[in-house]
mmCIF file of N, CA and C in Angstrom:
data_model
loop_
_atom_site.group_PDB
_atom_site.id
_atom_site.type_symbol
_atom_site.label_atom_id
_atom_site.label_comp_id
_atom_site.label_asym_id
_atom_site.label_seq_id
_atom_site.Cartn_x
_atom_site.Cartn_y
_atom_site.Cartn_z
ATOM 1 N N GLY O 292 56.360 253.681 127.729
ATOM 2 C CA GLY O 292 56.806 252.754 128.759
ATOM 3 C C GLY O 292 56.157 251.390 128.626
ATOM 4 N N ASP O 293 55.725 250.848 129.729
ATOM 5 C CA ASP O 293 55.170 249.493 129.783
ATOM 6 C C ASP O 293 53.811 249.410 129.083
ATOM 7 N N ASN O 294 52.981 250.426 129.306
ATOM 8 C CA ASN O 294 51.639 250.435 128.722
ATOM 9 C C ASN O 294 51.690 250.492 127.205
ATOM 10 N N ASN O 295 52.625 251.275 126.684
ATOM 11 C CA ASN O 295 52.783 251.417 125.237
ATOM 12 C C ASN O 295 53.158 250.088 124.598
ATOM 13 N N GLU O 296 53.970 249.315 125.293
ATOM 14 C CA GLU O 296 54.405 248.005 124.794
ATOM 15 C C GLU O 296 53.220 247.039 124.708
ATOM 16 N N LYS O 297 52.343 247.104 125.706
ATOM 17 C CA LYS O 297 51.159 246.241 125.723
ATOM 18 C C LYS O 297 50.235 246.561 124.555
ATOM 19 N N VAL O 298 50.111 247.853 124.253
ATOM 20 C CA VAL O 298 49.277 248.289 123.131
ATOM 21 C C VAL O 298 49.856 247.768 121.823
ATOM 22 N N MET O 299 51.164 247.828 121.678
ATOM 23 C CA MET O 299 51.840 247.353 120.474
ATOM 24 C C MET O 299 51.646 245.850 120.289
ATOM 25 N N VAL O 300 51.736 245.099 121.386
ATOM 26 C CA VAL O 300 51.550 243.643 121.329
ATOM 27 C C VAL O 300 50.113 243.313 120.932
ATOM 28 N N ALA O 301 49.156 244.023 121.513
ATOM 29 C CA ALA O 301 47.745 243.799 121.201
ATOM 30 C C ALA O 301 47.463 244.106 119.733
ATOM 31 N N LEU O 302 48.052 245.192 119.247
ATOM 32 C CA LEU O 302 47.884 245.598 117.856
ATOM 33 C C LEU O 302 48.473 244.549 116.920
ATOM 34 N N HIS O 303 49.621 244.041 117.289
ATOM 35 C CA HIS O 303 50.312 243.025 116.496
ATOM 36 C C HIS O 303 49.472 241.751 116.403
ATOM 37 N N GLU O 304 48.858 241.368 117.509
ATOM 38 C CA GLU O 304 48.009 240.174 117.529
ATOM 39 C C GLU O 304 46.764 240.365 116.670
ATOM 40 N N GLU O 305 46.197 241.581 116.705
ATOM 41 C CA GLU O 305 45.023 241.891 115.883
ATOM 42 C C GLU O 305 45.357 241.778 114.405
ATOM 43 N N ILE O 306 46.522 242.314 114.032
ATOM 44 C CA ILE O 306 46.968 242.274 112.636
ATOM 45 C C ILE O 306 47.213 240.835 112.195
ATOM 46 N N ASN O 307 47.844 240.044 113.051
ATOM 47 C CA ASN O 307 48.103 238.635 112.731
ATOM 48 C C ASN O 307 46.802 237.867 112.528
ATOM 49 N N LEU O 308 45.804 238.172 113.371
ATOM 50 C CA LEU O 308 44.502 237.521 113.270
ATOM 51 C C LEU O 308 43.825 237.871 111.951
ATOM 52 N N LEU O 309 43.925 239.152 111.580
ATOM 53 C CA LEU O 309 43.335 239.640 110.341
ATOM 54 C C LEU O 309 43.981 238.969 109.134
ATOM 55 N N ILE O 310 45.303 238.874 109.152
ATOM 56 C CA ILE O 310 46.047 238.233 108.064
ATOM 57 C C ILE O 310 45.660 236.757 107.967
ATOM 58 N N ALA O 311 45.545 236.099 109.113
ATOM 59 C CA ALA O 311 45.173 234.683 109.143
ATOM 60 C C ALA O 311 43.788 234.468 108.531
ATOM 61 N N LYS O 312 42.854 235.367 108.839
ATOM 62 C CA LYS O 312 41.500 235.274 108.284
ATOM 63 C C LYS O 312 41.517 235.445 106.773
ATOM 64 N N ILE O 313 42.299 236.408 106.295
ATOM 65 C CA ILE O 313 42.393 236.680 104.858
ATOM 66 C C ILE O 313 42.989 235.480 104.127
ATOM 67 N N ILE O 314 44.053 234.919 104.675
ATOM 68 C CA ILE O 314 44.708 233.757 104.064
ATOM 69 C C ILE O 314 43.756 232.563 104.063
ATOM 70 N N PHE O 315 43.051 232.372 105.177
ATOM 71 C CA PHE O 315 42.114 231.258 105.301
ATOM 72 C C PHE O 315 40.988 231.362 104.274
ATOM 73 N N LYS O 316 40.408 232.568 104.141
ATOM 74 C CA LYS O 316 39.343 232.795 103.164
ATOM 75 C C LYS O 316 39.854 232.555 101.753
ATOM 76 N N ASP O 317 41.060 233.000 101.491
ATOM 77 C CA ASP O 317 41.682 232.844 100.181
ATOM 78 C C ASP O 317 41.856 231.366 99.839
ATOM 79 N N ARG O 318 42.278 230.578 100.812
ATOM 80 C CA ARG O 318 42.483 229.142 100.596
ATOM 81 C C ARG O 318 41.171 228.416 100.361
ATOM 82 N N ILE O 319 40.151 228.772 101.124
ATOM 83 C CA ILE O 319 38.828 228.159 100.973
ATOM 84 C C ILE O 319 38.277 228.476 99.581
ATOM 85 N N PHE O 320 38.427 229.728 99.170
ATOM 86 C CA PHE O 320 37.943 230.177 97.871
ATOM 87 C C PHE O 320 38.649 229.436 96.740
ATOM 88 N N ASN O 321 39.950 229.291 96.853
ATOM 89 C CA ASN O 321 40.732 228.596 95.831
ATOM 90 C C ASN O 321 40.405 227.108 95.793
ATOM 91 N N TYR O 322 40.100 226.550 96.956
ATOM 92 C CA TYR O 322 39.780 225.124 97.048
ATOM 93 C C TYR O 322 38.457 224.808 96.339
ATOM 94 N N ARG O 323 37.494 225.706 96.459
ATOM 95 C CA ARG O 323 36.187 225.513 95.825
ATOM 96 C C ARG O 323 36.289 225.599 94.311
ATOM 97 N N ASN O 324 37.131 226.477 93.823
ATOM 98 C CA ASN O 324 37.246 226.674 92.379
ATOM 99 C C ASN O 324 38.186 225.732 91.771
#
């Protein structure tokens, strides 16, 4: 129901944050080299 949807949204935001961190680290690393 409603609670399950909130969990899915929270999970989605966590995954997006993780992906953003990985991409950011990758760009910084490539910029240095």
